[in-house]
Structure formats: C-alpha cells, structure tokens
Coordinates of C-alpha atoms and ligand atoms in Angstrom, one line a residue:
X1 CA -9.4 65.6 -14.4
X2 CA -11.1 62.8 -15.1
X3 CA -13.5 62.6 -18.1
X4 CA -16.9 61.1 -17.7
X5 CA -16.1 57.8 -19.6
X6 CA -13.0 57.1 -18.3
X7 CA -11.9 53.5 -18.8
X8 CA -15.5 52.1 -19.9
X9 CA -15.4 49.9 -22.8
X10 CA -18.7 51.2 -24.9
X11 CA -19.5 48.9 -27.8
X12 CA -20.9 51.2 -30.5
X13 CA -23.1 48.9 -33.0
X14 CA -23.7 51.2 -36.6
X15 CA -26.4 49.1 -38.9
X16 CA -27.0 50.2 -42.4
X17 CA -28.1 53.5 -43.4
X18 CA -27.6 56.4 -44.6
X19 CA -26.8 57.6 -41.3
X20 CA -24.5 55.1 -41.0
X21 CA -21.4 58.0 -41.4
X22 CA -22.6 60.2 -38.6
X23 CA -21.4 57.2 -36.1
X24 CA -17.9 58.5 -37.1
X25 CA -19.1 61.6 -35.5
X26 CA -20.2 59.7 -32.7
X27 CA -17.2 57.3 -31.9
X28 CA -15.5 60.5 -31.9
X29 CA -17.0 62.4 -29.1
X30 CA -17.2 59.1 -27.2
X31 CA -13.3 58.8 -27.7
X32 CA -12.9 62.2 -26.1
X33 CA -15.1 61.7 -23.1
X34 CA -12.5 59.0 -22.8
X35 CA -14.8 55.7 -23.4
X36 CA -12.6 52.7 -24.9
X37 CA -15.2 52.1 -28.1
X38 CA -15.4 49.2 -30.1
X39 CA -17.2 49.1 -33.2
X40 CA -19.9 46.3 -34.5
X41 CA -20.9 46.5 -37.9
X42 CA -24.0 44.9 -39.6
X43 CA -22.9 43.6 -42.9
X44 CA -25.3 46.3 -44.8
X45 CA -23.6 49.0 -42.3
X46 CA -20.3 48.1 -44.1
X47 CA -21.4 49.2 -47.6
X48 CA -22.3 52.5 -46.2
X49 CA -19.0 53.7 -44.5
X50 CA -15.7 51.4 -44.7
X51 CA -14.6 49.0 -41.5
X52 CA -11.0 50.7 -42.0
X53 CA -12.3 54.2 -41.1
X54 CA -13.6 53.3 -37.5
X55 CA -10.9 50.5 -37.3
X56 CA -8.7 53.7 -37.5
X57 CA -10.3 56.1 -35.4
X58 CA -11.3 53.3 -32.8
X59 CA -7.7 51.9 -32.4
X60 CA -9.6 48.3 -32.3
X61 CA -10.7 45.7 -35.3
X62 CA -14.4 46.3 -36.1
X63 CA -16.3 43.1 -35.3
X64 CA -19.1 42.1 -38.2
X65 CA -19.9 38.2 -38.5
X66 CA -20.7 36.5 -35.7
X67 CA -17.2 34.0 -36.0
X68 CA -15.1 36.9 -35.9
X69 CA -12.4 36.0 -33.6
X70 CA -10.0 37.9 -31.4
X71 CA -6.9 37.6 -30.0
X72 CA -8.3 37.5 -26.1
X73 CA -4.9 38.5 -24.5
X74 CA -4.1 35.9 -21.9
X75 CA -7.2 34.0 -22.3
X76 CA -6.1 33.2 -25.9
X77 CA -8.0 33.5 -29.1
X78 CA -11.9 34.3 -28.0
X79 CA -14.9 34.7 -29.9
X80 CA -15.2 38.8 -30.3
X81 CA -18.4 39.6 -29.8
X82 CA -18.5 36.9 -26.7
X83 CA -15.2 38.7 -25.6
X84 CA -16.5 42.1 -25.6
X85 CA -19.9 41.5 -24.6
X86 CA -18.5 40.6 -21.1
X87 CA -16.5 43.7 -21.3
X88 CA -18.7 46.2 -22.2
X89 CA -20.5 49.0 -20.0
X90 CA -22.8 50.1 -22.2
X91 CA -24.1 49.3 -25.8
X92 CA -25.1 52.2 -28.1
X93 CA -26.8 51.1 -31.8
X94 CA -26.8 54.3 -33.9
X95 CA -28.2 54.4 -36.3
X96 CA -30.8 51.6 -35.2
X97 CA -32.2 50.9 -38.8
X98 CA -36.2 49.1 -38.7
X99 CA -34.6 46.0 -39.8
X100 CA -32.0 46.1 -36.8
X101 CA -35.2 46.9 -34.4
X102 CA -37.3 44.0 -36.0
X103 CA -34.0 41.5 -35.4
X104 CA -33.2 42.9 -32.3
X105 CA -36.6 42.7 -30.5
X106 CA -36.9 39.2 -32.1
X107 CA -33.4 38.2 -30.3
X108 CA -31.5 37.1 -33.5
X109 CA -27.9 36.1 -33.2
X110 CA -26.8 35.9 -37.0
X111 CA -24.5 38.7 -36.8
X112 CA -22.0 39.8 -34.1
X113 CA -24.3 42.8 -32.9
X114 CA -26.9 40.7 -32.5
X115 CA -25.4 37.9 -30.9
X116 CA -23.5 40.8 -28.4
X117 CA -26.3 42.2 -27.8
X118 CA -27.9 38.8 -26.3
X119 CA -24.0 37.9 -24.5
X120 CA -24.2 41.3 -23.1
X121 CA -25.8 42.5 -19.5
X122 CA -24.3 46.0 -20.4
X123 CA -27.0 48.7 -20.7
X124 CA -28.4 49.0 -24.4
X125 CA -28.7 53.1 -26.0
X126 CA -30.6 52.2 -29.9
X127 CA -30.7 55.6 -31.7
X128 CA -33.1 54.9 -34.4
X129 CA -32.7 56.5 -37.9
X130 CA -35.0 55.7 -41.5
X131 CA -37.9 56.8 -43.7
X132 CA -40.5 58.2 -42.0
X133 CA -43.5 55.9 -43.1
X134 CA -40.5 52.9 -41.6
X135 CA -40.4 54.8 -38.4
X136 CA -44.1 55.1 -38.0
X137 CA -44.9 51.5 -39.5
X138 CA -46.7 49.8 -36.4
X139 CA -44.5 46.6 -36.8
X140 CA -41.3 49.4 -36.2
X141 CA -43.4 50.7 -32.8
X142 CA -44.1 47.6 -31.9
X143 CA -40.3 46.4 -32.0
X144 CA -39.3 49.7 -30.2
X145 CA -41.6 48.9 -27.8
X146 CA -40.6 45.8 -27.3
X147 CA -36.4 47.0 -26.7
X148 CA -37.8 49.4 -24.1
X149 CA -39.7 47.6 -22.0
X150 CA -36.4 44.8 -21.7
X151 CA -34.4 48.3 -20.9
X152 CA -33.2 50.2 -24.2
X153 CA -32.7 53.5 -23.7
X154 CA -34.5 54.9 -27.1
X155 CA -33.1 58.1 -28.5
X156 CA -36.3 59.2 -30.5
X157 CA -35.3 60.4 -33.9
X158 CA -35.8 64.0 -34.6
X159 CA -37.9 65.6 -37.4
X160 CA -36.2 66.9 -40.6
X161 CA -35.0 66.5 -44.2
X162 CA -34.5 62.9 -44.6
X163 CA -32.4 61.3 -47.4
X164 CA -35.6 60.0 -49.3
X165 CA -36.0 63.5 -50.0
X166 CA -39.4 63.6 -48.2
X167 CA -39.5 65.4 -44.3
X168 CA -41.0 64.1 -41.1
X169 CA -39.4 61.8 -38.3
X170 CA -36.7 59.8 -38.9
X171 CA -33.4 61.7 -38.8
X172 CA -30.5 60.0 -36.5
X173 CA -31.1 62.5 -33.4
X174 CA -28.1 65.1 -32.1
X175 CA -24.8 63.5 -31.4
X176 CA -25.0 65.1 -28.2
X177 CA -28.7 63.5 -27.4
X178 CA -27.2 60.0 -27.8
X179 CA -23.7 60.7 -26.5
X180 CA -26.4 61.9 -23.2
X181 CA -28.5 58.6 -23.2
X182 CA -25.2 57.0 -22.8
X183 CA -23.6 58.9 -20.2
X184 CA -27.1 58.5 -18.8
X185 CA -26.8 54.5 -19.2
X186 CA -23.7 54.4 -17.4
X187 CA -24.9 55.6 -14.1
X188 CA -25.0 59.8 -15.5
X189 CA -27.9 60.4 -13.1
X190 CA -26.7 61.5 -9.9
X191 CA -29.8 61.6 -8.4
X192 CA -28.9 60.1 -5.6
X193 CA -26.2 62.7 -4.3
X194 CA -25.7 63.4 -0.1
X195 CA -28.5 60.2 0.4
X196 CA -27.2 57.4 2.4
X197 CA -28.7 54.1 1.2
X198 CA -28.5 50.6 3.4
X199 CA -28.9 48.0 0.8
X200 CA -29.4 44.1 2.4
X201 CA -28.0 41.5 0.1
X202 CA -27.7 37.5 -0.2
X203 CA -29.0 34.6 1.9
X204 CA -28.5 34.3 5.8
X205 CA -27.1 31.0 7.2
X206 CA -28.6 29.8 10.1
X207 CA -26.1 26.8 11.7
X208 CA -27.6 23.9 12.9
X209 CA -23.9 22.4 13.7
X210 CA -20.6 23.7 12.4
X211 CA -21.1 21.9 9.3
X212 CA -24.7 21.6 8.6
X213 CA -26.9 25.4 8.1
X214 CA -30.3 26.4 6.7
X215 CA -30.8 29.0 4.2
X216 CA -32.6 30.3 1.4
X217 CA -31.7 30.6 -2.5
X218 CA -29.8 33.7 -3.2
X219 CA -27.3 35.0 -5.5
X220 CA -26.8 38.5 -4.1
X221 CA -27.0 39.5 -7.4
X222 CA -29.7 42.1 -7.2
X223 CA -28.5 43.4 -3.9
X224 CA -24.9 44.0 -5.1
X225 CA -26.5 45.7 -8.6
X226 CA -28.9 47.8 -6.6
X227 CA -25.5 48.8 -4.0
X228 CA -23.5 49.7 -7.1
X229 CA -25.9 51.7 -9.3
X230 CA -26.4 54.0 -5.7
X231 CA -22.9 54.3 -5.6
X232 CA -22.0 55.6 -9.0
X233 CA -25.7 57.8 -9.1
X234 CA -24.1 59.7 -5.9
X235 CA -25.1 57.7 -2.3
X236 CA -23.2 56.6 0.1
X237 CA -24.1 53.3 0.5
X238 CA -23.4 50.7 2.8
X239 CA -23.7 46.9 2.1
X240 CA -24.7 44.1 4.3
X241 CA -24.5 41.3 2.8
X242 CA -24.6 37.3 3.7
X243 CA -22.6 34.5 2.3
X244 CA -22.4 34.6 -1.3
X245 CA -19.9 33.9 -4.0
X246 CA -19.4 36.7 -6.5
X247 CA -17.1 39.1 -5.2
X248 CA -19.0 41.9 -3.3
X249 CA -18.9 45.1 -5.3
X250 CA -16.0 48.2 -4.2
X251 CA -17.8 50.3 -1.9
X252 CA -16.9 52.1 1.1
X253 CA -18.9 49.9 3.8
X254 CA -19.8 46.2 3.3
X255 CA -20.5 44.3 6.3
X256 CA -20.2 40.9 5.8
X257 CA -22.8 39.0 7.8
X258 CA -24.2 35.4 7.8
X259 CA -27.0 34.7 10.2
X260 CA -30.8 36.4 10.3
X261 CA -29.7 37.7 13.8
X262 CA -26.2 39.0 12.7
X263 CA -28.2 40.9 9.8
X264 CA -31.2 42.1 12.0
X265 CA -28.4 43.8 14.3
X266 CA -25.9 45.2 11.4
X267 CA -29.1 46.6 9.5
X268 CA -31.2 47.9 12.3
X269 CA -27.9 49.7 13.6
X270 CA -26.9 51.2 9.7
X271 CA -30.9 52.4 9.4
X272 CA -30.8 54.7 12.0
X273 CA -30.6 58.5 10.1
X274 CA -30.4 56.8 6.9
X275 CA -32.6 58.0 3.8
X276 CA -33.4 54.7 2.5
X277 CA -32.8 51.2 3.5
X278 CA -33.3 48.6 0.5
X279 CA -34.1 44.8 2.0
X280 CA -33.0 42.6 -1.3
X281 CA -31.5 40.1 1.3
X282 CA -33.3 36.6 1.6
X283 CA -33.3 36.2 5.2
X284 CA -34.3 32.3 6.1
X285 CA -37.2 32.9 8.3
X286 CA -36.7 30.2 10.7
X287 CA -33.4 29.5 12.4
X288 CA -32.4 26.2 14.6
X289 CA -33.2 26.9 18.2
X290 CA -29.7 26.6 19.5
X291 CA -26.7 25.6 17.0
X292 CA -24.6 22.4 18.1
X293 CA -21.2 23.3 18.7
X294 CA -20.2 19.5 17.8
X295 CA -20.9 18.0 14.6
X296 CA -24.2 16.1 14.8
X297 CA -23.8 12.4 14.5
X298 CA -26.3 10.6 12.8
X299 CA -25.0 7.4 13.9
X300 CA -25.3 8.9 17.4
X301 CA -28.3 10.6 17.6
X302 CA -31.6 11.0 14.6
X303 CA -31.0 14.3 13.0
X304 CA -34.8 13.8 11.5
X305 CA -36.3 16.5 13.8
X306 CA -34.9 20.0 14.6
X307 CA -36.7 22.6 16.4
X308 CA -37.1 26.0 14.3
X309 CA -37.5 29.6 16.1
X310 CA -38.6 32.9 13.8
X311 CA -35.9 34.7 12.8
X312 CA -36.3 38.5 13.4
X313 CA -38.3 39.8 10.7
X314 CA -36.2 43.0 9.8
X315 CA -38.4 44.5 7.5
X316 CA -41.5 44.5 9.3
X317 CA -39.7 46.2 12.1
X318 CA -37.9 49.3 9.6
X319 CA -41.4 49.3 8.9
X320 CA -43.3 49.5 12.1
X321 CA -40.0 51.5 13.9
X322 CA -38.8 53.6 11.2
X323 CA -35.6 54.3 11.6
X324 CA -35.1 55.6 7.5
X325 CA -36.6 58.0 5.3
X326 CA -37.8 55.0 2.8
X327 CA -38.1 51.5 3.8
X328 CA -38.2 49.3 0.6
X329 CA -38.7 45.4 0.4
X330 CA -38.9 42.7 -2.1
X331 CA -41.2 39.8 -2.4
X332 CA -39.9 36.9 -4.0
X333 CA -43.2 34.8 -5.3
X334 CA -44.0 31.3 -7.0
X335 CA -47.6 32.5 -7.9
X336 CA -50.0 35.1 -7.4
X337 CA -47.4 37.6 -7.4
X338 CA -49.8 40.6 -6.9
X339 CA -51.5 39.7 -4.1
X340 CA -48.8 38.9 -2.1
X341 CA -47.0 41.3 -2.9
X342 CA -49.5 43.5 -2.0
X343 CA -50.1 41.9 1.0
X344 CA -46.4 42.1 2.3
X345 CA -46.5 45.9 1.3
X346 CA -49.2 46.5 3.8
X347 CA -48.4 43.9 6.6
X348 CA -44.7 45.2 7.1
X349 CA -45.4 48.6 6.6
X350 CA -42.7 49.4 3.3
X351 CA -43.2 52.7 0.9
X352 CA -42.4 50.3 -1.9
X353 CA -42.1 46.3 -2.8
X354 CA -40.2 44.8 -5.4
X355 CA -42.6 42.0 -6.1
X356 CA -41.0 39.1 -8.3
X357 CA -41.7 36.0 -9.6
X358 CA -39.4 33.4 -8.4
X359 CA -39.1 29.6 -9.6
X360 CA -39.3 29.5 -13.3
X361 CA -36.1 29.1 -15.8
X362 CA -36.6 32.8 -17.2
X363 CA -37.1 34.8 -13.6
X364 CA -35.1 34.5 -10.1
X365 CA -32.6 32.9 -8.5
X366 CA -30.0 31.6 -11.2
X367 CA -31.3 33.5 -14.0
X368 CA -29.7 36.9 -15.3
X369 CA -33.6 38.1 -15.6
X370 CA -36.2 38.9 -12.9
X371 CA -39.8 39.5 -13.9
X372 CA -40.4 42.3 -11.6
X373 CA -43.4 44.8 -10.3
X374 CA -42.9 47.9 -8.4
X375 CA -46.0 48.1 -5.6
X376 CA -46.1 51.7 -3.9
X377 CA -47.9 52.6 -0.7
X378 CA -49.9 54.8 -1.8
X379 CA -51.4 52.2 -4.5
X380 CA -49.3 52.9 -7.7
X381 CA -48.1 50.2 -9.5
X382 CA -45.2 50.1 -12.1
X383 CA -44.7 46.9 -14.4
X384 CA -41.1 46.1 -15.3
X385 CA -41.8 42.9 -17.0
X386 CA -38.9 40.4 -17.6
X387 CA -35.7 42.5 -17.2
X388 CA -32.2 41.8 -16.3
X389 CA -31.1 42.8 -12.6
X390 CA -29.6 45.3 -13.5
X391 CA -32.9 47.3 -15.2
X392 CA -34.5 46.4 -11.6
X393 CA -31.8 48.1 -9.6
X394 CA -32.4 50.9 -11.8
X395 CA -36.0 51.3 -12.1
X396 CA -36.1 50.9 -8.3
X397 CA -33.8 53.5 -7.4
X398 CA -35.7 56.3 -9.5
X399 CA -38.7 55.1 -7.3
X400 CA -36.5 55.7 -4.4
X401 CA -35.2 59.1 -5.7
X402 CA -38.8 60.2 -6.4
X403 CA -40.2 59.0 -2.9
X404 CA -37.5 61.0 -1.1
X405 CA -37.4 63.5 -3.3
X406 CA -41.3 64.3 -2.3
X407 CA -40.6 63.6 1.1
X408 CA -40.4 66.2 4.2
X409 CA -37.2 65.3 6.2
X410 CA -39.9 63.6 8.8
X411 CA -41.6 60.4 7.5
X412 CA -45.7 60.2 7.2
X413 CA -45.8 57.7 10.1
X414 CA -43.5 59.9 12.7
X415 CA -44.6 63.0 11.1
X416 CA -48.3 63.3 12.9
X417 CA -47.0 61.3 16.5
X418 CA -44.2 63.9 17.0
X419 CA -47.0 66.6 16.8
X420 CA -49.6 64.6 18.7
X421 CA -46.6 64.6 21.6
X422 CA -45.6 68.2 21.3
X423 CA -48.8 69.1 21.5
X424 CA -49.5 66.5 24.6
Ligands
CTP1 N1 -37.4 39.8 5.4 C1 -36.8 40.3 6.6 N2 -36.6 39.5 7.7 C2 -37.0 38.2 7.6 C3 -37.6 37.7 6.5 C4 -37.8 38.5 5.4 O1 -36.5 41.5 6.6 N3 -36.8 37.5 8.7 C5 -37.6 40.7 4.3 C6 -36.9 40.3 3.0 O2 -35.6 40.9 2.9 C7 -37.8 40.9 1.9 C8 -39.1 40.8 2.6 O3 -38.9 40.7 4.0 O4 -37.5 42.2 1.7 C9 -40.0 39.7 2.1 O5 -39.6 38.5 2.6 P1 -40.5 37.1 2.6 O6 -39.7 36.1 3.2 O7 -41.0 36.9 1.2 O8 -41.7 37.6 3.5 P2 -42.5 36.8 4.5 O9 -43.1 37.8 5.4 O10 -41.6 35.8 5.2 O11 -43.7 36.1 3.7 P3 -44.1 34.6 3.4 O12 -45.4 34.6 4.1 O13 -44.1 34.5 1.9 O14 -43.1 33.7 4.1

C-alpha cells in the first residue's frame, strides 16, 4: 500500500535549540511515511546535534551555508538550497527558534534555510520551540503572525517542563502534531471527497485572422493550483483551460479550449450537476465580430478599426441559471478592489469572489504572489493578504468545502422556485 508521503521530497529545516535532537525523531517518522527528507541546518542548529547524524538517517548531505553546492544530477553542480527548493513539497522548520521566526518573517537569505525558504513555493509547517518569556515576547507573536498570514502552518508549542528549568509554553509540540500539519500541508484534507469541481483556467483567444487574436493577461497559474489542490483533497475535477504555456496539471478531464464561446459551451455543459464550478479563467470580454479566414493585409486594407461583440459572460449566467451547487468567481482589480469586487459578487450572482489586485510587481499576472480577498454572499469577508497562488487555491477551497458543506442538495435560489411551482 502506499504510504501517505510517498515520493514527496520534504525539506526539514532544524534551527538551534535544545530541541534541536527531537528533529531526529521527526526525520524518522517522516522517513516511514515514506517522504524523501532533506535536512537544512542553521549554523547554531549544528552545535546542538551533529550534520553526520541526519546525513545518516536522511540518506542525503545536510545543507547549512547558503553556497553549499550539490551535485544536480544531469543539470550538473547546482546551488543546494536553489536545487531543493524547486523540489520540495513541503517545508517543515522544527524547532522554529525566535531568532529563526524574527529572520524568517523578515525574509533573510544568509543561510541555506532562509534563502530555501524564499526559492521555495512549497508549503511552510514552523514548529516553534524556546523559553517561555521568548515565546510570549510580542516581537516573537508579531513574527509568528507575520509567517501565518503569508501561509505557515504554525504548530503551537505545548505547555511543559522546559530546559531553562522554569514551566509554561514553549516545548517543541508532539511529533505526531507536526508530522499532522505536514501531512495536512500536502493536500491531507480530503475534504473535498465525492464533490465534483469545474475549475476555468487561462486566457481565451479571440481570432481576428489566423494570425492576429485578442486576449487578456493570464498565466493559468491559479486555475491549474486551485484544479490540483481539488484533486489531491478528494474531487473529481475537471479542467477547462485556454491557451497557456505551463503544462496543464494530470487530472482526469482537461478540456483544452481557446475562444470565450468555446469556454462558455465546454463550462456551461461540465456545470450541469456539478457541486462547484470555480471561474479563475480570464475570459476577453469582447471578441472580433467575425474572424478573417485570410490573413489581414495591411498593405491591402487599414486594420486600425475592428468591430468588437460581448463575449458570453459565463459567470453571470452560472449565476443567474445555476446549474452547480456553488458558483465562485474572481475579480481581477487595478484599484478599489473592494468595491468592485463587491459589486461583481452581486451583479453576477456568485456565493463567493476572489477579489485581487492586479497590476503591481508584487500581485498578479507574472508574479508568484496574489494579494487576495475572499467576498461571501452573505457579506463575510476573509483577508488573505499577499500570498502565493498556491495559499489562494487553498484558502478558497475550504470556503468552498464550508459553503457546500452547509448547503441542502438544492441551492437558495432554486430552493424557494421549485416550491413556489409545486405548489402552483
Ligand atoms: N467572466 C466570465 N465571462 C466573461 C468575462 C468574465 O465568466 N465573458 C468571469 C471571469 O472568469 C471572472 C469574473 O467573470 O471569474 C470577473 O471577470 P471580469 O472580467 O473582471 O468582470 P467584468 O464583469 O467583465 O467586469 P469589468 O466591469 O471589470 O470589466
């Protein structure tokens, strides 16, 4: 049978305490739940237990200074932590001492853990451990704080015994409790089991000749992170997705696409009995009214006027038709975020927006990070702040979960009509 960490390479950081041995413990159990670890060391975490012992018991050279290098296979002799930080599925710091915290929340690179933890997109598990007056010390909450609202999973230390000899909170928590935040990280929830998700991904093409087309800025990043977190927490999940160039993820059903139309059909068609259809595509509103089948000639003809029609707007009608359980969409926003976010909530009828901010270096398009706002229908309002795509796709489907997890099998809107007619 296949054991829960099979094949995923899990980058265990240990920074220097006294706690620094149970990580032994740790890379252990991870080892048998069959996770491929590597270890990081802090330079103070090597004073407390030797490099050899997990070199030995990882199978794999324990990284430390940020120049360490590694023989990268066929890519030849790579920087390690660079290397593994494109490797890694998750990242687990235990023990997270304050000092670690304070450097980490502050983004330093001067060791290999540090600069990993900036390389990687993997999902972060810190496990603090110290003296209790460190753990309460509001420059330590403040740092912790800081980790969790850019994703960390935090592993709250327990209360106990601590070396200093005094007791309160600070001890590294149960193995188990971290080993569970990792599993956890990796996609453990399987919240989403028997749901059937339609997730819309990428930009739509809209031809004006075979050679020119009109679109809109899209990566299909968010869409393929949000299809293949589904996936692994238990949907089925079927991806339509236009034109882009990463490789679409491995999932059962993708449906290529690349105009508004060809998307408006494929979705509307998927949505029908679904639980929850997510629209991160960025479908060009306007499409050319009728596409040359001939390359246009400029020396022929001006090509300095070309008459637009609306596209279908596909979430307004999931909205107003409601073919799905949960009908989610995203607004992608220069300024006043909010507003219109709130405003495309209510005008196409969706349980839940993803409203972004678009347009800036840090959040959107090219970036790795979207600064993101969940906008409920029924008012609420959950602040992601600037998180990577990957905390989005998350975040998003618990919001999901919990909206169909309330939910009668009938939607609200349907629910009262298909009385009103029975009763007519
Ligand atoms: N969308 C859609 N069909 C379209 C255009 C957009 O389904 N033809 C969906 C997108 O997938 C996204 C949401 O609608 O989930 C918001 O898209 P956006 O283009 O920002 O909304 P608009 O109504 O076009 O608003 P704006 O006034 O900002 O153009």
């Amino acid at each position: 049978m296949a054991t829960p960490l099979d094949n995923r390479v899990v980058v265990l950081g240990v920074t220097g305490g006294i706690a620094a041995y149970k990580a032994v413990e740790l890379l252990r159990r991870l080892r048998e739940l069959g996770a491929d670890v590597h270890v990081a060391m802090t330079r103070a975490a090597t004073s407390f237990v030797g490099p050899l012992t997990f070199e030995a018991l990882s199978g794999h050279r324990v990284f430390s200074d940020v120049l360490d290098l590694d023989a990268g296979g066929a890519a030849g002799v790579q920087i390690g932590h660079v290397a593994l930080a494109q490797t890694a599925s998750a990242v687990v710091v235990a023990p997270a001492t304050a000092d670690f915290l304070a450097r980490a929340a502050a983004g330093r690179a001067d060791d290999a853990l540090g600069a990993l933890l900036l390389a990687t997109r993997a999902p972060l598990v810190i496990a603090p451990a110290m003296e209790h007056h460190m753990w309460s010390h509001p420059a330590t909450r403040a740092n912790v704080q800081t980790l969790v609202e850019r994703g960390a999973r935090l592993v709250e230390p327990d209360e106990g015994a601590l070396a200093s000899g005094a007791t309160g909170r600070g001890r590294l928590a149960a193995i188990e409790a971290i080993v569970g935040a990792v599993l956890e990280a990796l996609g453990g929830k399987r919240d989403l089991v028997g749901r059937r998700l339609v997730v819309t991904s990428g930009p739509t093409r809209e031809p004006i000749d075979p050679v020119r087309y009109i679109s809109n800025r899209s990566s299909g990043r968010m869409g393929a992170a949000i299809a293949e977190l589904a996936a692994q927490r238990g949907a089925r999940v079927t991806l339509i997705s236009g034109p882009v160039s990463a490789p679409l993820p491995p999932l059962d059903a993708v449906i290529p696409v690349e105009t508004a139309a060809e998307m408006h059909r494929a979705t509307m068609d998927q949505a029908r009995g679904a639980d929850a259809v997510i629209m991160a595509a960025a479908v060009a509103d306007y499409a050319p009214s009728a596409a040359a089948k001939r390359k246009l000639s400029k020396s022929e003809q001006p090509l300095d006027r070309i008459e637009l029609v609306r596209t279908p707007d596909i979430l307004a009608e999931l909205g107003a038709t409601r073919p799905a359980r949960v009908i989610v969409g995203f607004a992608a926003e220069t300024h006043e975020v909010l507003e219109h976010g709130r405003d495309k909530l209510l005008r196409k009828k969706a349980d839940l927006i993803v409203a972004n901010r678009v347009g800036t270096a840090e959040s959107g398009f090219d970036s790795d990070d979207s600064e993101a706002v969940l906008l409920f229908a029924d008012g609420r309002v959950k602040v992601l702040g600037l998180v990577s795509k990957e905390v989005v796709a998350a975040r998003l489907l618990d919001a999901v979960a919990e909206l169909l997890a309330g939910e009668p099998q009938r939607s609200r809107t349907q629910a009262p009509r298909a009385r009103s007619k029975a009763r007519g």
